[in-house]
mmCIF file of C-alpha atoms in Angstrom:
data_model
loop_
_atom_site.group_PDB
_atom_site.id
_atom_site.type_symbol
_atom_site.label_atom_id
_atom_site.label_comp_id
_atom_site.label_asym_id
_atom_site.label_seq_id
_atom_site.Cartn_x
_atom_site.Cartn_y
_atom_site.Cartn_z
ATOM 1 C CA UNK G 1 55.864 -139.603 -52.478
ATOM 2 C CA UNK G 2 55.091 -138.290 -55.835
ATOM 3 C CA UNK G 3 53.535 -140.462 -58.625
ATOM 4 C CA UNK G 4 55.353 -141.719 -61.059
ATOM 5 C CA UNK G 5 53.940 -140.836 -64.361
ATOM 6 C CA UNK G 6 54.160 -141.601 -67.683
ATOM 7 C CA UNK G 7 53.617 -140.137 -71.457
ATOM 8 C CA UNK G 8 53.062 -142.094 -74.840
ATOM 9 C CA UNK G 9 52.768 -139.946 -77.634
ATOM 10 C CA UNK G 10 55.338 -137.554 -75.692
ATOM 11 C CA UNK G 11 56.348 -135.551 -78.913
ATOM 12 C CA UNK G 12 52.830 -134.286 -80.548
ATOM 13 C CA UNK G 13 51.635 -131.331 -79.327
ATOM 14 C CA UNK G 14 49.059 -132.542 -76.415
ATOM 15 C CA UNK G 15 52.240 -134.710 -75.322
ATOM 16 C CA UNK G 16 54.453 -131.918 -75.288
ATOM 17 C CA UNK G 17 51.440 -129.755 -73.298
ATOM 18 C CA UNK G 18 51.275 -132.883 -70.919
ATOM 19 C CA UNK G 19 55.070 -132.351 -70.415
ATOM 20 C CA UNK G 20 55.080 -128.536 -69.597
ATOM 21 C CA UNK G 21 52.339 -129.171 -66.723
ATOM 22 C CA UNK G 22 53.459 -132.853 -65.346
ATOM 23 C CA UNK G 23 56.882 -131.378 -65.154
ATOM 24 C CA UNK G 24 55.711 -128.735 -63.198
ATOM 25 C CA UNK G 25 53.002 -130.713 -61.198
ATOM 26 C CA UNK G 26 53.877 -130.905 -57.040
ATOM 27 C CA UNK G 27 52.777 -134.229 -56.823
ATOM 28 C CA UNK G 28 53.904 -136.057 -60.311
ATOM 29 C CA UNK G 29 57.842 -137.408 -61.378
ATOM 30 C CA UNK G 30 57.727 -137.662 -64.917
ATOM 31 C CA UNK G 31 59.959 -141.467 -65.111
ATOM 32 C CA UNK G 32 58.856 -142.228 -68.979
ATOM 33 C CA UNK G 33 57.948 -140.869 -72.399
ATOM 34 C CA UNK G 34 57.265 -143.117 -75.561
ATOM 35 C CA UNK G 35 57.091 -142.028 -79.042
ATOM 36 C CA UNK G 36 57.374 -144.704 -81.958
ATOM 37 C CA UNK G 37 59.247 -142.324 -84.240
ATOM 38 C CA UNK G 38 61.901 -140.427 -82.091
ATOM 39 C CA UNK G 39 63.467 -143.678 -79.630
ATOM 40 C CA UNK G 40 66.803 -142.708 -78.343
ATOM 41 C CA UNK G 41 66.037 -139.113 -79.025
ATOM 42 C CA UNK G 42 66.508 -136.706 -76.155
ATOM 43 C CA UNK G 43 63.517 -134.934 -75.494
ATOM 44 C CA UNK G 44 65.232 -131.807 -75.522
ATOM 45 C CA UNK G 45 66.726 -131.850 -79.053
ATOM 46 C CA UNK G 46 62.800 -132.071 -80.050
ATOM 47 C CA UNK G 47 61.589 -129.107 -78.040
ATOM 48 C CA UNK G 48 64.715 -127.271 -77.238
ATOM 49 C CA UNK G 49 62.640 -124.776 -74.748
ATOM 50 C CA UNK G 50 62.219 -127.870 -72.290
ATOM 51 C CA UNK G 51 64.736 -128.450 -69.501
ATOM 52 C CA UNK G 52 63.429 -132.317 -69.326
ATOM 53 C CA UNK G 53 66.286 -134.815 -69.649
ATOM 54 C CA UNK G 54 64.583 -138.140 -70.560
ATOM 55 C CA UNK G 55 64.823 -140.047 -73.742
ATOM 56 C CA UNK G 56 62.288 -141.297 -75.781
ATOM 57 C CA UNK G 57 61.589 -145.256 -75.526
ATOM 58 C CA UNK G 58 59.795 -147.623 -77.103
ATOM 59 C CA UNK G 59 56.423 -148.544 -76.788
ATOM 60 C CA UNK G 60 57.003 -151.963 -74.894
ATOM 61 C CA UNK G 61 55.782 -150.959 -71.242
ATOM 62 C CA UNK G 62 56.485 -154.796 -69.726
ATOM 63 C CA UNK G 63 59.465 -153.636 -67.193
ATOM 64 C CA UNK G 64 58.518 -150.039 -66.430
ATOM 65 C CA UNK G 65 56.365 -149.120 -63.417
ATOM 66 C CA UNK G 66 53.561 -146.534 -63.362
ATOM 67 C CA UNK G 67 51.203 -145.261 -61.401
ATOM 68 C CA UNK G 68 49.121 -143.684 -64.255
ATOM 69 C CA UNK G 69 49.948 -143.397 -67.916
ATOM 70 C CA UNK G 70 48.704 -140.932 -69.927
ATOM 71 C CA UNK G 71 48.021 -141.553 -73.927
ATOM 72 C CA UNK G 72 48.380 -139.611 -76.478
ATOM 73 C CA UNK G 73 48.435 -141.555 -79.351
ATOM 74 C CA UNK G 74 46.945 -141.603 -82.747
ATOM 75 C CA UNK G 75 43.003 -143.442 -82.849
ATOM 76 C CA UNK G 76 43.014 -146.719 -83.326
ATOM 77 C CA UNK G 77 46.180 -147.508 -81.439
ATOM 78 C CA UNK G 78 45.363 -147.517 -77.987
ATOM 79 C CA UNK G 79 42.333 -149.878 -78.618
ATOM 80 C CA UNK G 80 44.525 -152.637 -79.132
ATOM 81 C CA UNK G 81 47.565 -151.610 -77.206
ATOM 82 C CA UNK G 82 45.492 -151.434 -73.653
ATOM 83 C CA UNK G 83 44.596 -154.892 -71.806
ATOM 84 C CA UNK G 84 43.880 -156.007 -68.197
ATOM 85 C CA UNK G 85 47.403 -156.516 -67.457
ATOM 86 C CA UNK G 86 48.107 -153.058 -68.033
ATOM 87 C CA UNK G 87 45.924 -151.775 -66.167
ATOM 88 C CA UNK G 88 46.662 -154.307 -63.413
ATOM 89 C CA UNK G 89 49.526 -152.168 -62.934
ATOM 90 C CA UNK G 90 48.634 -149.356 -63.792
ATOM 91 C CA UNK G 91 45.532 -146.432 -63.826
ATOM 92 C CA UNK G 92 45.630 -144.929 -67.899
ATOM 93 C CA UNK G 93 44.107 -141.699 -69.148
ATOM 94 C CA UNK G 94 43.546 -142.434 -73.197
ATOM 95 C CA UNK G 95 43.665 -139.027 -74.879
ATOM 96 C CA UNK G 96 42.262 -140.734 -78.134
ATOM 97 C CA UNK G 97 38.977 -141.466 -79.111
ATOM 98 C CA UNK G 98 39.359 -145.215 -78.713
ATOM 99 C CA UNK G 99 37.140 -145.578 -75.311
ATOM 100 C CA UNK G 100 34.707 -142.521 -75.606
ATOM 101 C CA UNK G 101 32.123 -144.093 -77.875
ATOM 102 C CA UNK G 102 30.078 -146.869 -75.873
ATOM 103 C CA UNK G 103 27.999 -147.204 -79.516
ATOM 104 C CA UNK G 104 30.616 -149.863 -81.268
ATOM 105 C CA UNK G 105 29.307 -149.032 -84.778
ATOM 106 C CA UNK G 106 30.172 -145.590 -84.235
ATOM 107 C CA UNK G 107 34.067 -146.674 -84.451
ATOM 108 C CA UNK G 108 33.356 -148.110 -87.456
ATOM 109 C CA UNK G 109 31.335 -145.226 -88.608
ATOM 110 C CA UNK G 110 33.417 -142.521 -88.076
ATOM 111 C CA UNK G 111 36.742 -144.099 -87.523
ATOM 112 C CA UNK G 112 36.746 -146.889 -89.929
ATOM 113 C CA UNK G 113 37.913 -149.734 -87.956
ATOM 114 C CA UNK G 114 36.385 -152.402 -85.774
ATOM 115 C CA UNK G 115 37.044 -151.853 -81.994
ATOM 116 C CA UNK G 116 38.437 -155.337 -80.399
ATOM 117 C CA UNK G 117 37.583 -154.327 -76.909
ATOM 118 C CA UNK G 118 34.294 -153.990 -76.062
ATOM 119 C CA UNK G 119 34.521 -155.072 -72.589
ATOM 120 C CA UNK G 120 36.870 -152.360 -71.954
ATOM 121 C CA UNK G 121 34.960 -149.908 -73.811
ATOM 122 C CA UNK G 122 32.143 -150.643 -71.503
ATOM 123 C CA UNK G 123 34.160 -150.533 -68.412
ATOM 124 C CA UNK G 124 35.710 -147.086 -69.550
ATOM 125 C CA UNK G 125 34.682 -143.871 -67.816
ATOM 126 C CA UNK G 126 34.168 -140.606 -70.187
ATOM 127 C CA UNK G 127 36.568 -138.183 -68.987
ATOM 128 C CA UNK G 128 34.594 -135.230 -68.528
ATOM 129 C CA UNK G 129 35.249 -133.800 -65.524
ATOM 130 C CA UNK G 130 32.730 -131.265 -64.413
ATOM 131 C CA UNK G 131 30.149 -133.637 -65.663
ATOM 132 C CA UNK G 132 31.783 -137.423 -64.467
ATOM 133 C CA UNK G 133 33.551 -136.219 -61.461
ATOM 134 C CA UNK G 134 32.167 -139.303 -58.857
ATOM 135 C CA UNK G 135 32.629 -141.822 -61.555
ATOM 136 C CA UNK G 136 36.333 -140.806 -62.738
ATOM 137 C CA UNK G 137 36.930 -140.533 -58.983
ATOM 138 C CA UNK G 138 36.679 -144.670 -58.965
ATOM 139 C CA UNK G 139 38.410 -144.934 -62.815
ATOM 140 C CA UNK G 140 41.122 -147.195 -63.545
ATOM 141 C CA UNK G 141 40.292 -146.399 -67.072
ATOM 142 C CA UNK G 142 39.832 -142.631 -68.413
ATOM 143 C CA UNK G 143 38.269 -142.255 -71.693
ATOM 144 C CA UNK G 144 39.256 -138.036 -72.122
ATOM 145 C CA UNK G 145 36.741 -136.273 -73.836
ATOM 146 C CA UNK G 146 37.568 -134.431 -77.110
ATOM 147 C CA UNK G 147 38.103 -130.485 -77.977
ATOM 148 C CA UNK G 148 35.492 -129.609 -79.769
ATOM 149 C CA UNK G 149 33.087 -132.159 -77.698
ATOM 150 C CA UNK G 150 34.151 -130.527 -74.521
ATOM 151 C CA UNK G 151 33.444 -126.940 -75.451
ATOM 152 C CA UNK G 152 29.832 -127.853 -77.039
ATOM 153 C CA UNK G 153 28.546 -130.283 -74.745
ATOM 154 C CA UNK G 154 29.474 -128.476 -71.214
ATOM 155 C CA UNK G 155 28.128 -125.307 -73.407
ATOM 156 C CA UNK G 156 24.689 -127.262 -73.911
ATOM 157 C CA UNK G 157 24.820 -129.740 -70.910
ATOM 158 C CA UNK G 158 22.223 -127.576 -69.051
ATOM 159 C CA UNK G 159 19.786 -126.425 -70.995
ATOM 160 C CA UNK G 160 19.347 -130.091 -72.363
ATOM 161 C CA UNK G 161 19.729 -131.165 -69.253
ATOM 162 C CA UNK G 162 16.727 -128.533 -68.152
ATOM 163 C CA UNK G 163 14.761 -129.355 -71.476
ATOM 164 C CA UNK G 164 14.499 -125.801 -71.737
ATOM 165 C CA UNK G 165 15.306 -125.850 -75.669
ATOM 166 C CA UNK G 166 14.135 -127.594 -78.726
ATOM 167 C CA UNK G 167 15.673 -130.648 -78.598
ATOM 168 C CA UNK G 168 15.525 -131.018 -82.292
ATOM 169 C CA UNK G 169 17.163 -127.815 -82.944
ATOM 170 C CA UNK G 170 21.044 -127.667 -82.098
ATOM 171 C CA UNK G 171 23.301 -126.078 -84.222
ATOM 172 C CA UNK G 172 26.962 -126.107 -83.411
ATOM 173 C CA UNK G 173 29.246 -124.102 -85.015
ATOM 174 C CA UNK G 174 32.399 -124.284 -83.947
ATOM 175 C CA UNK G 175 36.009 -123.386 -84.996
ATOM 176 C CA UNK G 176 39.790 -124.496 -83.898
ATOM 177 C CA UNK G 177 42.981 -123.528 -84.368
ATOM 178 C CA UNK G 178 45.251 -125.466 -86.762
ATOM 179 C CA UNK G 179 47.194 -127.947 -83.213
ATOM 180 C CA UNK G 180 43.328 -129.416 -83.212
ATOM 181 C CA UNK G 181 45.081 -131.489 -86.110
ATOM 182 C CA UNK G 182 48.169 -132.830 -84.519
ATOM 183 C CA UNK G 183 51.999 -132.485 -85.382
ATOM 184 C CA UNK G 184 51.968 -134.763 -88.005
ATOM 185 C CA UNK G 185 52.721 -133.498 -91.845
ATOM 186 C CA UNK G 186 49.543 -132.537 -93.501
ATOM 187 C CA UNK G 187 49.418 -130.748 -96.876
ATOM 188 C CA UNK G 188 46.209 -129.715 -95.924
ATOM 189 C CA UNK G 189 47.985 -127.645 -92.437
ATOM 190 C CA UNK G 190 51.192 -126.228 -94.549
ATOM 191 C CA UNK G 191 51.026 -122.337 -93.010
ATOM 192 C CA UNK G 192 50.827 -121.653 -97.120
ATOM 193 C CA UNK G 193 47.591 -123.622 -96.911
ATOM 194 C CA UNK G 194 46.331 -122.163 -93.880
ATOM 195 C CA UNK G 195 47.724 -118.530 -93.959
ATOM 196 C CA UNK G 196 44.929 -115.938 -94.764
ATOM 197 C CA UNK G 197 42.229 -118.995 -95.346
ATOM 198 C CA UNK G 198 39.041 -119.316 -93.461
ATOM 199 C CA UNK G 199 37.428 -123.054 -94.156
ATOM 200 C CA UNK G 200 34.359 -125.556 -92.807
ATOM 201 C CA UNK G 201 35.891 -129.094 -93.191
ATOM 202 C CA UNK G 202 34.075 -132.347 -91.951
ATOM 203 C CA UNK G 203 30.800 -131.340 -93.053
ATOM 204 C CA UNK G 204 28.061 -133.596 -91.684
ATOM 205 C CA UNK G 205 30.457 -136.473 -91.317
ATOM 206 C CA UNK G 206 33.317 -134.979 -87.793
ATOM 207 C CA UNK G 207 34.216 -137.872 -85.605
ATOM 208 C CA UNK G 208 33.362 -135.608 -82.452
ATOM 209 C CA UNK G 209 29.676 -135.569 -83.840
ATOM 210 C CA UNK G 210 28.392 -138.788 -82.261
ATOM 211 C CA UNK G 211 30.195 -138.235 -79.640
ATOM 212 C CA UNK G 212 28.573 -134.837 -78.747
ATOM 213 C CA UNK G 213 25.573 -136.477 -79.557
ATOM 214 C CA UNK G 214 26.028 -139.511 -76.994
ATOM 215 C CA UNK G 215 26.898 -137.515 -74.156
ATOM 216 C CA UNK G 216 23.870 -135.046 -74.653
ATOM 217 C CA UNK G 217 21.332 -138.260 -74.886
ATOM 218 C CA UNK G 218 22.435 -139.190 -72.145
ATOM 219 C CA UNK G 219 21.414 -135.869 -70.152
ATOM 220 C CA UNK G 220 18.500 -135.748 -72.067
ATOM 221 C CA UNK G 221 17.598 -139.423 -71.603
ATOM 222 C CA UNK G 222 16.401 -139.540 -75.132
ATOM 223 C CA UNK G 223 18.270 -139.683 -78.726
ATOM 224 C CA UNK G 224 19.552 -136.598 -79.921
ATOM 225 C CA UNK G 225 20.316 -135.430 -83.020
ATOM 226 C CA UNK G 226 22.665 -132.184 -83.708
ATOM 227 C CA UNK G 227 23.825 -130.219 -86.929
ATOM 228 C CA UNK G 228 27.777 -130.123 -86.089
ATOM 229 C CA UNK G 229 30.036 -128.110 -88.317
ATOM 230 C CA UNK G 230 33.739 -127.521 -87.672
ATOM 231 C CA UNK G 231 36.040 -124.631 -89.321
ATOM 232 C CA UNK G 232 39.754 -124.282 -89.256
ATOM 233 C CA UNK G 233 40.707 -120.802 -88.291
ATOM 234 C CA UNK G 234 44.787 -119.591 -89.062
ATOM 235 C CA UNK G 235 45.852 -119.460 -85.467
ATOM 236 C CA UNK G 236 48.128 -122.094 -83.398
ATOM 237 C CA UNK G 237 45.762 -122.888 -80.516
ATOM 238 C CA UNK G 238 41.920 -122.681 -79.493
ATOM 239 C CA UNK G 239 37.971 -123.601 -79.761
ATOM 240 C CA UNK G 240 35.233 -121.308 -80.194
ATOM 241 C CA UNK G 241 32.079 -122.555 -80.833
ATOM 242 C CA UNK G 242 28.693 -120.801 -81.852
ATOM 243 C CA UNK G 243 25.936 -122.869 -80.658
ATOM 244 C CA UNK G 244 21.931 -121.888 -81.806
ATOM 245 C CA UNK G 245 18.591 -124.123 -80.830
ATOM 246 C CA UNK G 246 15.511 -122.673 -80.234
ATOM 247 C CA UNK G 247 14.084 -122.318 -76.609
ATOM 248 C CA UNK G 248 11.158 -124.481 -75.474
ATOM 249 C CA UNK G 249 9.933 -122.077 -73.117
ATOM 250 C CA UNK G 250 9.620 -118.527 -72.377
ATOM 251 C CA UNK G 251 12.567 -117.682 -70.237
ATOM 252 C CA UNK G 252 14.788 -114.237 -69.957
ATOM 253 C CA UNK G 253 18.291 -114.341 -69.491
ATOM 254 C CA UNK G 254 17.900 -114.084 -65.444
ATOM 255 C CA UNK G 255 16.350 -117.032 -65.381
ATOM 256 C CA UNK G 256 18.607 -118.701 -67.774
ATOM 257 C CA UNK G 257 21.296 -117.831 -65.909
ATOM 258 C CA UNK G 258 20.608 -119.216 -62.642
ATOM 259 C CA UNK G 259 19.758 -122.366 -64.595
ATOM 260 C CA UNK G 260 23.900 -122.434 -66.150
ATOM 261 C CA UNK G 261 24.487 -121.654 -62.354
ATOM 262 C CA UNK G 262 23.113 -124.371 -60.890
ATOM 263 C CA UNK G 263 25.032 -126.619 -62.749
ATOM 264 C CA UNK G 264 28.232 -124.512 -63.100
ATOM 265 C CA UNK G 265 28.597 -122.426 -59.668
ATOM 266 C CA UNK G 266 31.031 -124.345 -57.750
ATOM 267 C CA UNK G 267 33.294 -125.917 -61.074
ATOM 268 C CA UNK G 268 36.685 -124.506 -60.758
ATOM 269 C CA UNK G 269 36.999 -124.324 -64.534
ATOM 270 C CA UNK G 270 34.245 -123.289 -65.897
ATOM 271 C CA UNK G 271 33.998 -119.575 -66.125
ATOM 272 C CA UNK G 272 29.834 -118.101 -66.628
ATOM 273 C CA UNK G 273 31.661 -115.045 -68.208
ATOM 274 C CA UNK G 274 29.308 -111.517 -67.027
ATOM 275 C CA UNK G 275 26.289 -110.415 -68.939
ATOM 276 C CA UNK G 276 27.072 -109.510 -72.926
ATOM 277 C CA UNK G 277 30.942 -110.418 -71.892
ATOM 278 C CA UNK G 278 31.422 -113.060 -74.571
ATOM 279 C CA UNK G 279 33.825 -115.901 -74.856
ATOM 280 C CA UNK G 280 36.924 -115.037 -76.651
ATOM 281 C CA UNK G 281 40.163 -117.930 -77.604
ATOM 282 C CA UNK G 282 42.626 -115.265 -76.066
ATOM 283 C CA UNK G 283 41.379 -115.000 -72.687
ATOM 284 C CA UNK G 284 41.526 -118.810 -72.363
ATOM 285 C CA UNK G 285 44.488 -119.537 -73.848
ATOM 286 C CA UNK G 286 47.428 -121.721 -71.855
ATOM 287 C CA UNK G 287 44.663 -122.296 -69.479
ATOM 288 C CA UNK G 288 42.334 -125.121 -67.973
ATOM 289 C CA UNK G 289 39.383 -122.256 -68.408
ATOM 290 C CA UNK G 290 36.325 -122.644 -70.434
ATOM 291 C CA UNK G 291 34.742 -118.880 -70.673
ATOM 292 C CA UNK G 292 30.977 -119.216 -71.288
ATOM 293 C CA UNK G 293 28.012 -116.919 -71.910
ATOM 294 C CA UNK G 294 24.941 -116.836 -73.883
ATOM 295 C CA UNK G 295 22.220 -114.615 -74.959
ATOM 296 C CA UNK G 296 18.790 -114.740 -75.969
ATOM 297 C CA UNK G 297 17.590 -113.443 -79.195
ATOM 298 C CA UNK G 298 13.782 -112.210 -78.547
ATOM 299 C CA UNK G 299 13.204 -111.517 -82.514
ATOM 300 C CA UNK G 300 13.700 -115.223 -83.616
ATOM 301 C CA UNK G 301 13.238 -116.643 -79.991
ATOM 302 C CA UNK G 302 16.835 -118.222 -80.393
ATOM 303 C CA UNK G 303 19.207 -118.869 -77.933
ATOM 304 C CA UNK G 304 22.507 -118.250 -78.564
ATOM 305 C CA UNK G 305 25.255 -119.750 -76.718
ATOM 306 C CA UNK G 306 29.411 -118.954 -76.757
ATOM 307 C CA UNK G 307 32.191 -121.270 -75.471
ATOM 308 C CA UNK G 308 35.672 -120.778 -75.728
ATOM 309 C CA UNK G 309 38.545 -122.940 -74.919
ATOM 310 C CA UNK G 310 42.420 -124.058 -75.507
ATOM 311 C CA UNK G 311 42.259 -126.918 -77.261
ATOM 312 C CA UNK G 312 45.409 -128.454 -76.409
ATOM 313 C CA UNK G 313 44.837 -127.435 -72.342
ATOM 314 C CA UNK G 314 41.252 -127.693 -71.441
ATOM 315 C CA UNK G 315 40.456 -129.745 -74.784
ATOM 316 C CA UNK G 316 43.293 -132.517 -74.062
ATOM 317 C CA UNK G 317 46.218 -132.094 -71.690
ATOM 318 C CA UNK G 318 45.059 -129.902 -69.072
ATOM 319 C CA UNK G 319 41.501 -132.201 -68.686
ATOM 320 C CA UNK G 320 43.659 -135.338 -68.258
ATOM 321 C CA UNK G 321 45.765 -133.958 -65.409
ATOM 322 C CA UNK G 322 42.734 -132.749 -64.092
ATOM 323 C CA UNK G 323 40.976 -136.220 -64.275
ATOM 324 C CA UNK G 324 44.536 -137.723 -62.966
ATOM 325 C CA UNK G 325 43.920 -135.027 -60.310
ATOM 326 C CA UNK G 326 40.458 -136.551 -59.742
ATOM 327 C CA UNK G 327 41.659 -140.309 -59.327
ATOM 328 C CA UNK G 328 44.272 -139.862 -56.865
ATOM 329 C CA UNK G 329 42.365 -137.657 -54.983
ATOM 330 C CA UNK G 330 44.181 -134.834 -55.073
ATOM 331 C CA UNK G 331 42.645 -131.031 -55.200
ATOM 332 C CA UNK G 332 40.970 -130.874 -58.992
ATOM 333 C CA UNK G 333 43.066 -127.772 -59.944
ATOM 334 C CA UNK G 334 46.215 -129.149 -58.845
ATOM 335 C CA UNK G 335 49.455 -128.004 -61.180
ATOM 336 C CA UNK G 336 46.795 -126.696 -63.370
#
């Protein structure tokens, strides 16, 4: 039998990327998709290209049956929406940022409301896969981990892990195409706006910054803090992200490598690209890959790291099916 599998937040653009690979998945049946602005709607007179004859419904789930709901909502709405009873009946993946931080000022920080579910916050496994696999194995509650904090912190996992950098030294830079901001009307993402422009945004103050920093604490078992600065790039879809710290030790790349490999050798989607083969957005695109490489700079005694991935696949969509995959036990790369 095939789970039956739900979407709210089916017409943005990681809903419509959840659609193309649930539809397509050997073990899902796609029974509902929610959207507060297009009920009634045919899904099809939204995204023509789909061959998916459902109709948007509200967001009232009390009479239909799920095995696993995926949301992609805006922040702040699945905080309040999910509660025991749902997930009495049902296992969710959260594709917001409502259940990533377990720091509650951070919410209020960064996201500028007060989260009313702490217990669920706390009960809520970070839905990283290559990093959480055991734990999201056991998940009734997925927490999926951002774009731009998937790319940098399975980039930096480990050599923080190792403690083979500076600690104090991280500098991400990192850049997106314009999807990383949703579907929603934006003067800011008008293709006039964008077109021909190059721009940093978010200085010092990105909502994936304490994130990045929580998860990479946690490897390093001590507070981290890193410089994080985001920049919109005039293309539809993809992450690449510069990352610089200094190294703590003297290694050469042979030995750096078989440190990325120990971590990295048997994850399905994590590619350790060849040496001076760097990470580009268009060999990752419409995948579940993240390309990865580094290189060590013996002037400054820098390491420089590269990571590349689709935002909307690897950075949303394609790590919640692969975290669904994960829960049901089914093989990770499953329809992906």
């Amino acid at each position: 039998m095939k789970l039956k599998v739900g979407i709210l937040g089916a017409s943005g653009y990681v809903g419509n990327e959840l659609v193309k690979i649930l539809s397509k998945h050997p073990k899902t049946k796609l029974t509902y998709i929610g959207s507060k602005n297009n009920i009634g709607q045919s899904y099809n007179a939204l995204y023509p290209h789909s061959n998916l004859a459902l109709e948007f419904s509200s967001e009232d789930l009390s009479k239909i049956q799920l095995d696993v709901l995926f949301m992609a909502t805006p922040h702040e709405f699945s905080a309040s929406f999910i509660n025991e009873d749902l997930l009495e009946r049902m296992k969710i993946i959260d594709l917001s940022a409502d259940f990533r931080l377990k720091n509650l000022k951070n919410y209020e920080l960064y996201y500028h409301f007060s989260h009313p579910n702490e217990k669920l916050v706390k009960e809520a496994v970070y839905g990283l896969s290559e990093l959480y696999c055991e734990e999201i194995k056991k998940a009734r509650l997925v927490a999926n981990a951002g774009c731009y904090t998937t790319c940098s912190i399975l980039s930096l996992y480990p050599v923080v892990k190792e403690k083979v950098i500076d600690l104090s030294s991280i500098i991400i830079d990192a850049k997106s195409g314009v999807s990383g901001a949703g579907r929603s009307a934006k003067i800011e993402n008008l293709f006039c706006e964008v077109n021909e422009n190059f721009k940093a945004y978010a200085i010092t103050s990105h909502r994936h910054t304490p994130e990045i920093e929580e998860q990479l604490s946690l490897a390093a078992k001590q507070e981290l803090k890193i410089q994080f600065t985001p920049h919109l790039v005039p293309m539809q879809r993809g992450i690449l992200a510069s990352i610089y710290t200094n190294l703590a030790c003297d290694l050469d790349e042979v030995e750096l490598r078989k440190i990325y490999e120990k971590y990295y050798k048997d994850k399905l989607f994590i590619r350790l690209l060849p040496e001076k083969t760097y990470p580009q957005t268009h060999f990752v695109s419409h995948s579940n890959f993240m390309d990865l490489n580094f290189c060590i700079d013996k002037r400054t005694k820098r390491l420089i790291i590269i990571g590349a991935l689709d935002n909307l696949v690897k950075g949303a969509a394609g790590q919640a099916v692969q975290n669904m995959n994960l829960m049901f036990d089914f093989e990770e790369n499953l329809g992906l």
